[in-house]
PDB file of C-alpha atoms in Angstrom:
ATOM      1  CA  MET A 170      67.402 114.003  48.894  1.00 93.00           C
ATOM      2  CA  TYR A 171      68.363 113.173  52.459  1.00 96.00           C
ATOM      3  CA  VAL A 172      69.374 110.423  54.873  1.00 97.00           C
ATOM      4  CA  LEU A 173      68.563 110.016  58.517  1.00 97.00           C
ATOM      5  CA  ILE A 174      71.812 109.412  60.354  1.00 96.00           C
ATOM      6  CA  ALA A 175      72.754 108.187  63.787  1.00 95.00           C
ATOM      7  CA  PRO A 176      73.900 111.361  65.579  1.00 94.00           C
ATOM      8  CA  CYS A 177      77.257 109.874  66.571  1.00 93.00           C
ATOM      9  CA  ILE A 178      78.341 109.922  62.912  1.00 94.00           C
ATOM     10  CA  GLU A 179      78.633 113.701  63.126  1.00 93.00           C
ATOM     11  CA  ASN A 180      79.306 113.782  66.879  1.00 92.00           C
ATOM     12  CA  PRO A 181      81.141 110.676  68.139  1.00 92.00           C
ATOM     13  CA  ALA A 182      80.820 112.009  71.699  1.00 90.00           C
ATOM     14  CA  CYS A 183      77.264 110.642  71.636  1.00 90.00           C
ATOM     15  CA  ARG A 184      78.684 107.125  71.835  1.00 91.00           C
ATOM     16  CA  ALA A 185      79.420 105.221  75.024  1.00 90.00           C
ATOM     17  CA  ARG A 186      82.810 105.826  76.553  1.00 89.00           C
ATOM     18  CA  GLY A 187      85.813 104.107  74.947  1.00 89.00           C
ATOM     19  CA  ILE A 188      84.094 102.178  72.154  1.00 89.00           C
ATOM     20  CA  THR A 189      84.918 104.418  69.163  1.00 91.00           C
ATOM     21  CA  THR A 190      87.981 103.277  67.228  1.00 93.00           C
ATOM     22  CA  ASP A 191      90.100 105.129  64.673  1.00 94.00           C
ATOM     23  CA  GLU A 192      88.505 102.940  62.004  1.00 93.00           C
ATOM     24  CA  ASP A 193      85.058 104.046  63.175  1.00 93.00           C
ATOM     25  CA  LEU A 194      86.102 107.673  62.856  1.00 94.00           C
ATOM     26  CA  ARG A 195      87.389 107.089  59.318  1.00 95.00           C
ATOM     27  CA  HIS A 196      84.067 105.576  58.326  1.00 95.00           C
ATOM     28  CA  PHE A 197      82.171 108.449  59.925  1.00 96.00           C
ATOM     29  CA  ARG A 198      84.272 110.999  57.998  1.00 95.00           C
ATOM     30  CA  ARG A 199      83.816 109.186  54.707  1.00 95.00           C
ATOM     31  CA  ALA A 200      80.071 108.943  55.217  1.00 96.00           C
ATOM     32  CA  VAL A 201      79.912 112.694  55.758  1.00 96.00           C
ATOM     33  CA  GLU A 202      82.187 113.174  52.727  1.00 96.00           C
ATOM     34  CA  ARG A 203      79.796 111.172  50.545  1.00 96.00           C
ATOM     35  CA  CYS A 204      76.840 113.260  51.643  1.00 96.00           C
ATOM     36  CA  ARG A 205      78.659 116.504  50.928  1.00 96.00           C
ATOM     37  CA  ARG A 206      79.969 115.260  47.579  1.00 95.00           C
ATOM     38  CA  PHE A 207      76.471 114.445  46.331  1.00 96.00           C
ATOM     39  CA  SER A 208      74.493 117.126  48.187  1.00 96.00           C
ATOM     40  CA  ILE A 209      72.669 114.631  50.389  1.00 96.00           C
ATOM     41  CA  ASP A 210      71.145 116.321  53.411  1.00 96.00           C
ATOM     42  CA  MET A 211      72.108 114.685  56.695  1.00 96.00           C
ATOM     43  CA  VAL A 212      69.225 114.724  59.149  1.00 97.00           C
ATOM     44  CA  PRO A 213      70.514 113.491  62.520  1.00 95.00           C
ATOM     45  CA  LEU A 214      68.311 111.228  64.564  1.00 96.00           C
ATOM     46  CA  PRO A 215      67.963 111.954  68.265  1.00 96.00           C
ATOM     47  CA  CYS A 216      70.173 109.768  70.432  1.00 95.00           C
ATOM     48  CA  PRO A 217      67.916 107.834  72.821  1.00 95.00           C
ATOM     49  CA  GLU A 218      70.823 106.500  74.873  1.00 95.00           C
ATOM     50  CA  THR A 219      72.309 109.943  75.498  1.00 95.00           C
ATOM     51  CA  ILE A 220      68.906 111.387  76.397  1.00 95.00           C
ATOM     52  CA  TYR A 221      68.134 108.517  78.755  1.00 96.00           C
ATOM     53  CA  LEU A 222      71.563 107.738  80.248  1.00 94.00           C
ATOM     54  CA  GLY A 223      73.546 110.910  79.644  1.00 92.00           C
ATOM     55  CA  ALA A 224      76.820 111.536  77.830  1.00 89.00           C
ATOM     56  CA  ASP A 225      80.130 109.906  78.770  1.00 88.00           C
ATOM     57  CA  ARG A 226      78.349 106.736  79.853  1.00 91.00           C
ATOM     58  CA  PRO A 227      79.981 103.304  80.090  1.00 92.00           C
ATOM     59  CA  PRO A 228      79.087 100.723  77.426  1.00 91.00           C
ATOM     60  CA  GLY A 229      76.135  98.463  78.106  1.00 91.00           C
ATOM     61  CA  SER A 230      73.544  96.319  76.375  1.00 93.00           C
ATOM     62  CA  TYR A 231      69.845  96.985  75.906  1.00 93.00           C
ATOM     63  CA  LEU A 232      68.877  94.444  78.569  1.00 94.00           C
ATOM     64  CA  ASP A 233      71.435  95.865  81.011  1.00 91.00           C
ATOM     65  CA  ARG A 234      70.079  99.421  81.150  1.00 91.00           C
ATOM     66  CA  LEU A 235      67.438 100.173  78.533  1.00 95.00           C
ATOM     67  CA  ALA A 236      64.754  97.511  78.971  1.00 94.00           C
ATOM     68  CA  THR A 237      62.469  99.757  81.017  1.00 96.00           C
ATOM     69  CA  PRO A 238      58.997 101.274  80.537  1.00 96.00           C
ATOM     70  CA  ALA A 239      60.551 104.739  80.719  1.00 97.00           C
ATOM     71  CA  PHE A 240      62.915 104.016  77.818  1.00 97.00           C
ATOM     72  CA  ALA A 241      60.064 102.514  75.777  1.00 96.00           C
ATOM     73  CA  ALA A 242      58.057 105.694  76.361  1.00 97.00           C
ATOM     74  CA  LEU A 243      61.053 107.751  75.249  1.00 97.00           C
ATOM     75  CA  LEU A 244      61.298 105.737  72.036  1.00 97.00           C
ATOM     76  CA  ASP A 245      57.590 106.329  71.418  1.00 97.00           C
ATOM     77  CA  ARG A 246      58.117 110.071  71.664  1.00 97.00           C
ATOM     78  CA  LEU A 247      61.278 110.129  69.549  1.00 97.00           C
ATOM     79  CA  GLU A 248      59.712 107.959  66.854  1.00 97.00           C
ATOM     80  CA  ALA A 249      56.806 110.411  66.608  1.00 97.00           C
ATOM     81  CA  GLU A 250      59.258 113.315  66.270  1.00 97.00           C
ATOM     82  CA  VAL A 251      61.205 111.606  63.483  1.00 97.00           C
ATOM     83  CA  ARG A 252      58.056 110.697  61.564  1.00 97.00           C
ATOM     84  CA  ALA A 253      56.937 114.315  61.845  1.00 97.00           C
ATOM     85  CA  VAL A 254      60.203 115.402  60.239  1.00 96.00           C
ATOM     86  CA  ILE A 255      59.640 112.938  57.390  1.00 97.00           C
ATOM     87  CA  ARG A 256      56.134 114.264  56.830  1.00 96.00           C
ATOM     88  CA  GLU A 257      57.424 117.830  56.739  1.00 96.00           C
ATOM     89  CA  ARG A 258      59.957 116.922  54.062  1.00 95.00           C
ATOM     90  CA  ARG A 259      57.209 115.328  51.955  1.00 93.00           C
ATOM     91  CA  GLU A 260      59.455 112.525  50.778  1.00 94.00           C
ATOM     92  CA  PRO A 261      60.983 109.512  52.481  1.00 95.00           C
ATOM     93  CA  PRO A 262      64.711 109.394  53.241  1.00 97.00           C
ATOM     94  CA  LEU A 263      67.033 107.380  51.027  1.00 95.00           C
ATOM     95  CA  ALA A 264      67.885 105.342  54.110  1.00 95.00           C
ATOM     96  CA  ILE A 265      68.724 105.431  57.764  1.00 96.00           C
ATOM     97  CA  VAL A 266      72.492 105.296  58.275  1.00 96.00           C
ATOM     98  CA  GLY A 267      73.139 103.512  61.551  1.00 94.00           C
ATOM     99  CA  VAL A 268      76.086 102.229  63.560  1.00 92.00           C
ATOM    100  CA  ASP A 269      77.009  98.584  63.968  1.00 86.00           C
ATOM    101  CA  SER A 270      76.330  97.004  67.364  1.00 87.00           C
ATOM    102  CA  SER A 271      74.530  99.977  68.896  1.00 91.00           C
ATOM    103  CA  PRO A 272      71.709  98.910  71.267  1.00 94.00           C
ATOM    104  CA  ALA A 273      69.620 101.742  69.790  1.00 93.00           C
ATOM    105  CA  CYS A 274      70.963 102.461  66.288  1.00 92.00           C
ATOM    106  CA  GLY A 275      72.470  99.168  65.154  1.00 93.00           C
ATOM    107  CA  VAL A 276      71.566  98.117  61.605  1.00 94.00           C
ATOM    108  CA  THR A 277      72.891  94.614  61.003  1.00 92.00           C
ATOM    109  CA  ALA A 278      73.825  93.790  64.592  1.00 92.00           C
ATOM    110  CA  THR A 279      73.020  95.020  68.088  1.00 93.00           C
ATOM    111  CA  TYR A 280      73.976  94.383  71.688  1.00 92.00           C
ATOM    112  CA  HIS A 281      70.506  93.458  72.878  1.00 91.00           C
ATOM    113  CA  SER A 282      72.194  91.330  75.524  1.00 91.00           C
ATOM    114  CA  SER A 283      75.840  90.904  76.449  1.00 87.00           C
ATOM    115  CA  VAL A 284      76.279  88.885  73.236  1.00 90.00           C
ATOM    116  CA  LYS A 285      76.039  90.717  69.917  1.00 91.00           C
ATOM    117  CA  GLN A 286      73.203  89.391  67.784  1.00 92.00           C
ATOM    118  CA  PRO A 287      71.830  90.068  64.295  1.00 94.00           C
ATOM    119  CA  GLY A 288      69.147  92.684  63.799  1.00 92.00           C
ATOM    120  CA  ARG A 289      68.383  96.343  64.315  1.00 94.00           C
ATOM    121  CA  GLY A 290      68.811  98.235  67.532  1.00 94.00           C
ATOM    122  CA  ALA A 291      65.768  99.191  69.587  1.00 95.00           C
ATOM    123  CA  PHE A 292      65.313 102.632  67.997  1.00 96.00           C
ATOM    124  CA  LEU A 293      65.932 101.659  64.370  1.00 96.00           C
ATOM    125  CA  ALA A 294      63.579  98.709  64.820  1.00 95.00           C
ATOM    126  CA  ARG A 295      60.808 101.320  65.117  1.00 96.00           C
ATOM    127  CA  PHE A 296      61.282 102.120  61.397  1.00 97.00           C
ATOM    128  CA  PRO A 297      60.950  98.793  59.527  1.00 96.00           C
ATOM    129  CA  ASP A 298      59.498 100.673  56.523  1.00 95.00           C
ATOM    130  CA  ILE A 299      62.731 102.615  55.930  1.00 95.00           C
ATOM    131  CA  PRO A 300      65.823 100.915  54.478  1.00 94.00           C
ATOM    132  CA  ALA A 301      68.779 100.985  56.833  1.00 95.00           C
ATOM    133  CA  VAL A 302      72.471 100.761  56.010  1.00 95.00           C
ATOM    134  CA  ASP A 303      75.446 100.474  58.323  1.00 95.00           C
ATOM    135  CA  VAL A 304      77.768 103.469  58.217  1.00 95.00           C
ATOM    136  CA  LYS A 305      80.702 101.252  57.201  1.00 94.00           C
ATOM    137  CA  GLU A 306      78.848 100.236  54.058  1.00 94.00           C
ATOM    138  CA  PHE A 307      77.544 103.733  53.350  1.00 96.00           C
ATOM    139  CA  ALA A 308      81.066 105.128  53.648  1.00 95.00           C
ATOM    140  CA  CYS A 309      82.323 102.857  50.841  1.00 94.00           C
ATOM    141  CA  HIS A 310      81.586 105.076  47.861  1.00 96.00           C
ATOM    142  CA  ARG A 311      84.938 105.578  46.117  1.00 96.00           C
ATOM    143  CA  ILE A 312      85.241 103.460  42.986  1.00 97.00           C
ATOM    144  CA  TYR A 313      88.214 102.752  40.733  1.00 97.00           C
ATOM    145  CA  LEU A 314      86.801 101.976  37.285  1.00 97.00           C
ATOM    146  CA  ALA A 315      89.142  99.569  35.514  1.00 95.00           C
ATOM    147  CA  GLY A 316      88.666  98.644  31.874  1.00 93.00           C
ATOM    148  CA  PRO A 317      90.151  98.886  28.375  1.00 90.00           C
ATOM    149  CA  LEU A 318      90.518 102.511  27.324  1.00 88.00           C
ATOM    150  CA  PHE A 319      92.337 102.527  24.007  1.00 84.00           C
ATOM    151  CA  SER A 320      89.609 103.022  21.411  1.00 88.00           C
ATOM    152  CA  GLU A 321      86.955 105.698  21.100  1.00 90.00           C
ATOM    153  CA  ALA A 322      84.265 103.060  21.718  1.00 92.00           C
ATOM    154  CA  GLU A 323      85.977 101.852  24.906  1.00 91.00           C
ATOM    155  CA  GLN A 324      86.464 105.360  26.259  1.00 92.00           C
ATOM    156  CA  THR A 325      82.867 106.309  25.482  1.00 95.00           C
ATOM    157  CA  TYR A 326      81.554 103.212  27.251  1.00 95.00           C
ATOM    158  CA  ASN A 327      83.691 103.976  30.289  1.00 94.00           C
ATOM    159  CA  LEU A 328      82.145 107.443  30.439  1.00 96.00           C
ATOM    160  CA  VAL A 329      78.667 105.894  30.337  1.00 97.00           C
ATOM    161  CA  LEU A 330      79.594 103.679  33.285  1.00 97.00           C
ATOM    162  CA  ARG A 331      81.088 106.591  35.202  1.00 97.00           C
ATOM    163  CA  ASP A 332      77.936 108.649  34.726  1.00 96.00           C
ATOM    164  CA  LEU A 333      75.758 105.703  35.780  1.00 96.00           C
ATOM    165  CA  LEU A 334      77.766 105.215  38.964  1.00 97.00           C
ATOM    166  CA  ASN A 335      77.853 108.951  39.710  1.00 96.00           C
ATOM    167  CA  ALA A 336      74.066 109.010  39.378  1.00 95.00           C
ATOM    168  CA  HIS A 337      73.933 106.329  42.088  1.00 96.00           C
ATOM    169  CA  LEU A 338      76.065 108.456  44.433  1.00 96.00           C
ATOM    170  CA  PHE A 339      79.422 106.759  43.860  1.00 97.00           C
ATOM    171  CA  ASP A 340      82.599 108.787  43.354  1.00 96.00           C
ATOM    172  CA  VAL A 341      84.476 107.344  40.377  1.00 97.00           C
ATOM    173  CA  TYR A 342      88.169 107.479  39.459  1.00 96.00           C
ATOM    174  CA  LEU A 343      88.490 106.982  35.709  1.00 95.00           C
ATOM    175  CA  PRO A 344      92.050 106.185  34.568  1.00 93.00           C
ATOM    176  CA  GLN A 345      91.531 107.482  31.006  1.00 90.00           C
ATOM    177  CA  GLU A 346      91.125 110.976  32.428  1.00 87.00           C
ATOM    178  CA  VAL A 347      94.633 110.949  33.879  1.00 82.00           C
ATOM    179  CA  GLY A 348      97.757 111.963  31.959  1.00 64.00           C
ATOM    180  CA  ASP A 349      98.766 111.872  28.307  1.00 57.00           C
ATOM    181  CA  THR A 350      96.860 109.196  26.380  1.00 63.00           C
ATOM    182  CA  SER A 351      98.920 109.357  23.174  1.00 63.00           C
ATOM    183  CA  HIS A 352     101.298 106.605  22.074  1.00 65.00           C
ATOM    184  CA  THR A 353     104.174 109.110  22.095  1.00 64.00           C
ATOM    185  CA  ARG A 354     104.094 109.894  25.817  1.00 70.00           C
ATOM    186  CA  CYS A 355     107.483 109.884  27.524  1.00 77.00           C
ATOM    187  CA  ARG A 356     108.902 107.554  30.145  1.00 78.00           C
ATOM    188  CA  GLU A 357     108.457 110.118  32.921  1.00 82.00           C
ATOM    189  CA  GLU A 358     104.778 110.388  32.036  1.00 83.00           C
ATOM    190  CA  HIS A 359     104.497 106.597  32.285  1.00 81.00           C
ATOM    191  CA  ARG A 360     105.886 106.691  35.807  1.00 87.00           C
ATOM    192  CA  ALA A 361     103.598 109.546  36.849  1.00 87.00           C
ATOM    193  CA  ILE A 362     100.487 107.828  35.487  1.00 87.00           C
ATOM    194  CA  PHE A 363     101.453 104.549  37.143  1.00 88.00           C
ATOM    195  CA  ALA A 364     101.985 106.250  40.507  1.00 90.00           C
ATOM    196  CA  GLN A 365      98.667 108.098  40.316  1.00 91.00           C
ATOM    197  CA  HIS A 366      96.746 104.949  39.400  1.00 91.00           C
ATOM    198  CA  ILE A 367      98.363 103.021  42.258  1.00 94.00           C
ATOM    199  CA  GLN A 368      97.390 105.715  44.734  1.00 95.00           C
ATOM    200  CA  ALA A 369      93.835 105.728  43.383  1.00 93.00           C
ATOM    201  CA  LEU A 370      93.651 101.946  43.767  1.00 96.00           C
ATOM    202  CA  ARG A 371      94.830 102.259  47.356  1.00 95.00           C
ATOM    203  CA  ASP A 372      92.270 104.969  48.100  1.00 94.00           C
ATOM    204  CA  ALA A 373      89.363 103.152  46.434  1.00 96.00           C
ATOM    205  CA  ASP A 374      86.770 101.299  48.453  1.00 96.00           C
ATOM    206  CA  ILE A 375      85.626  99.197  45.485  1.00 97.00           C
ATOM    207  CA  VAL A 376      87.086  98.310  42.088  1.00 97.00           C
ATOM    208  CA  VAL A 377      84.635  97.935  39.198  1.00 97.00           C
ATOM    209  CA  ALA A 378      86.252  96.159  36.256  1.00 96.00           C
ATOM    210  CA  VAL A 379      85.063  95.693  32.666  1.00 96.00           C
ATOM    211  CA  ILE A 380      86.149  92.214  31.530  1.00 92.00           C
ATOM    212  CA  ASP A 381      84.596  92.069  28.052  1.00 91.00           C
ATOM    213  CA  GLY A 382      86.453  90.629  25.084  1.00 85.00           C
ATOM    214  CA  ALA A 383      87.810  87.242  24.060  1.00 82.00           C
ATOM    215  CA  ASP A 384      90.270  87.778  26.910  1.00 84.00           C
ATOM    216  CA  ALA A 385      90.182  90.503  29.535  1.00 88.00           C
ATOM    217  CA  ASP A 386      92.367  93.558  29.026  1.00 89.00           C
ATOM    218  CA  SER A 387      95.825  92.978  30.530  1.00 91.00           C
ATOM    219  CA  GLY A 388      95.939  96.250  32.456  1.00 92.00           C
ATOM    220  CA  THR A 389      92.474  95.618  33.891  1.00 94.00           C
ATOM    221  CA  SER A 390      93.531  92.111  34.933  1.00 94.00           C
ATOM    222  CA  TRP A 391      96.593  93.549  36.707  1.00 94.00           C
ATOM    223  CA  GLU A 392      94.462  96.129  38.516  1.00 96.00           C
ATOM    224  CA  MET A 393      92.029  93.428  39.629  1.00 94.00           C
ATOM    225  CA  GLY A 394      94.871  91.294  40.967  1.00 95.00           C
ATOM    226  CA  TYR A 395      96.351  94.260  42.830  1.00 96.00           C
ATOM    227  CA  ALA A 396      92.975  95.136  44.321  1.00 96.00           C
ATOM    228  CA  TYR A 397      92.265  91.547  45.382  1.00 96.00           C
ATOM    229  CA  ALA A 398      95.686  91.215  47.023  1.00 96.00           C
ATOM    230  CA  HIS A 399      94.967  94.373  49.027  1.00 95.00           C
ATOM    231  CA  GLY A 400      91.579  93.192  50.232  1.00 95.00           C
ATOM    232  CA  LYS A 401      89.511  95.475  48.021  1.00 96.00           C
ATOM    233  CA  ARG A 402      85.991  94.550  47.041  1.00 96.00           C
ATOM    234  CA  LEU A 403      85.723  93.708  43.317  1.00 97.00           C
ATOM    235  CA  VAL A 404      82.702  93.850  41.008  1.00 97.00           C
ATOM    236  CA  ALA A 405      83.264  92.786  37.382  1.00 95.00           C
ATOM    237  CA  LEU A 406      81.056  93.611  34.408  1.00 96.00           C
ATOM    238  CA  ARG A 407      80.990  91.180  31.477  1.00 92.00           C
ATOM    239  CA  THR A 408      78.394  91.881  28.823  1.00 91.00           C
ATOM    240  CA  ASP A 409      80.191  89.669  26.245  1.00 88.00           C
ATOM    241  CA  PHE A 410      78.140  86.512  25.594  1.00 87.00           C
ATOM    242  CA  ARG A 411      81.197  84.418  24.662  1.00 80.00           C
ATOM    243  CA  VAL A 412      82.393  81.841  27.180  1.00 80.00           C
ATOM    244  CA  VAL A 413      85.571  79.794  27.477  1.00 77.00           C
ATOM    245  CA  GLY A 414      84.125  76.824  29.359  1.00 71.00           C
ATOM    246  CA  HIS A 415      80.992  75.314  30.871  1.00 70.00           C
ATOM    247  CA  HIS A 416      81.464  77.261  34.127  1.00 71.00           C
ATOM    248  CA  GLU A 417      83.836  80.007  33.010  1.00 74.00           C
ATOM    249  CA  ARG A 418      82.978  83.203  31.155  1.00 77.00           C
ATOM    250  CA  VAL A 419      86.465  84.584  30.598  1.00 79.00           C
ATOM    251  CA  ASN A 420      89.048  83.607  33.232  1.00 82.00           C
ATOM    252  CA  LEU A 421      88.472  81.753  36.478  1.00 84.00           C
ATOM    253  CA  MET A 422      91.022  83.835  38.424  1.00 87.00           C
ATOM    254  CA  LEU A 423      89.200  87.035  37.541  1.00 89.00           C
ATOM    255  CA  GLU A 424      85.752  85.586  38.101  1.00 88.00           C
ATOM    256  CA  GLU A 425      86.535  83.959  41.435  1.00 89.00           C
ATOM    257  CA  SER A 426      87.993  87.196  42.780  1.00 92.00           C
ATOM    258  CA  ALA A 427      84.940  89.299  41.931  1.00 93.00           C
ATOM    259  CA  ALA A 428      81.178  89.436  41.900  1.00 94.00           C
ATOM    260  CA  VAL A 429      80.270  89.280  38.190  1.00 94.00           C
ATOM    261  CA  VAL A 430      77.276  91.016  36.598  1.00 94.00           C
ATOM    262  CA  THR A 431      76.279  90.768  32.942  1.00 93.00           C
ATOM    263  CA  LYS A 432      74.427  94.074  32.437  1.00 94.00           C
ATOM    264  CA  LYS A 433      75.571  97.566  33.307  1.00 95.00           C
ATOM    265  CA  GLU A 434      72.117  98.233  34.754  1.00 95.00           C
ATOM    266  CA  ASP A 435      72.859  95.606  37.418  1.00 94.00           C
ATOM    267  CA  LEU A 436      75.991  97.371  38.655  1.00 95.00           C
ATOM    268  CA  PRO A 437      74.252  99.778  41.064  1.00 94.00           C
ATOM    269  CA  ARG A 438      72.400  96.959  42.806  1.00 94.00           C
ATOM    270  CA  ALA A 439      75.590  94.876  43.067  1.00 94.00           C
ATOM    271  CA  LEU A 440      77.308  97.869  44.652  1.00 95.00           C
ATOM    272  CA  GLY A 441      74.515  98.470  47.177  1.00 92.00           C
ATOM    273  CA  SER A 442      73.034 101.621  45.658  1.00 94.00           C
ATOM    274  CA  LEU A 443      70.444 103.433  47.743  1.00 90.00           C
ATOM    275  CA  LEU A 444      68.536 104.488  44.621  1.00 89.00           C
ATOM    276  CA  PRO A 445      66.128 102.459  42.448  1.00 77.00           C
ATOM    277  CA  ALA A 446      67.695 100.625  39.509  1.00 67.00           C
ATOM    278  CA  SER A 447      66.222 103.150  37.096  1.00 57.00           C
ATOM    279  CA  GLY A 448      67.636 106.088  39.044  1.00 44.00           C
TER     280      GLY A 448
END
């Protein structure tokens, strides 16, 4: 299992001078962290811009400096090299992990001209048969799994969801695995559990919440509200067929703050998994 990655993710010095922000570096580190956590080989792509223009170059668009026959010939050669690597591995990569706005390795946007526009950069456009994901999206792999956890059935279901998400290369924080779960726990334990959950919510990239039941679990609802207020992405799972209104499954505040799926098998796709739904 491997991904092809833009080389600047491991070596930001490949990028044009002055364009890499602290946020970029955080995303690069988290992308590498995800690969190491799940034993995903990182196969760096060659950097056409560095080869053609050199390191420590000023920023520029494709039309400014790369729209030449010589650069096109370079891309021909580098594409052939990458496809040879894929053949040697005897399986396709999960994806290409690229970098937003890059004239060569952009995924969703690129500076083809002086104005950023949608689409792949010139090098990644050579691989339309391979899925591509921006590093900022790929880096978002830490999930806080919120849901009722008081009965054996609830705890078992949460474990099923954790294993499903782990299988799709997401790192899951499961609150039921933290602290004393008995009704006799002391006040100090309450404070410690609360503090650890809050930190996990802050660290999470995405909150997945189970909102089954006649009404959603109160703790889950609180966690969803906290996550929404802090700008976290929310995906809610409601398998319960009961509804409370014509356009409302359980609670409009919960539903409007999250993307809602009705089958656990749909969670990986909603989260942007790189693996097939059956994986």
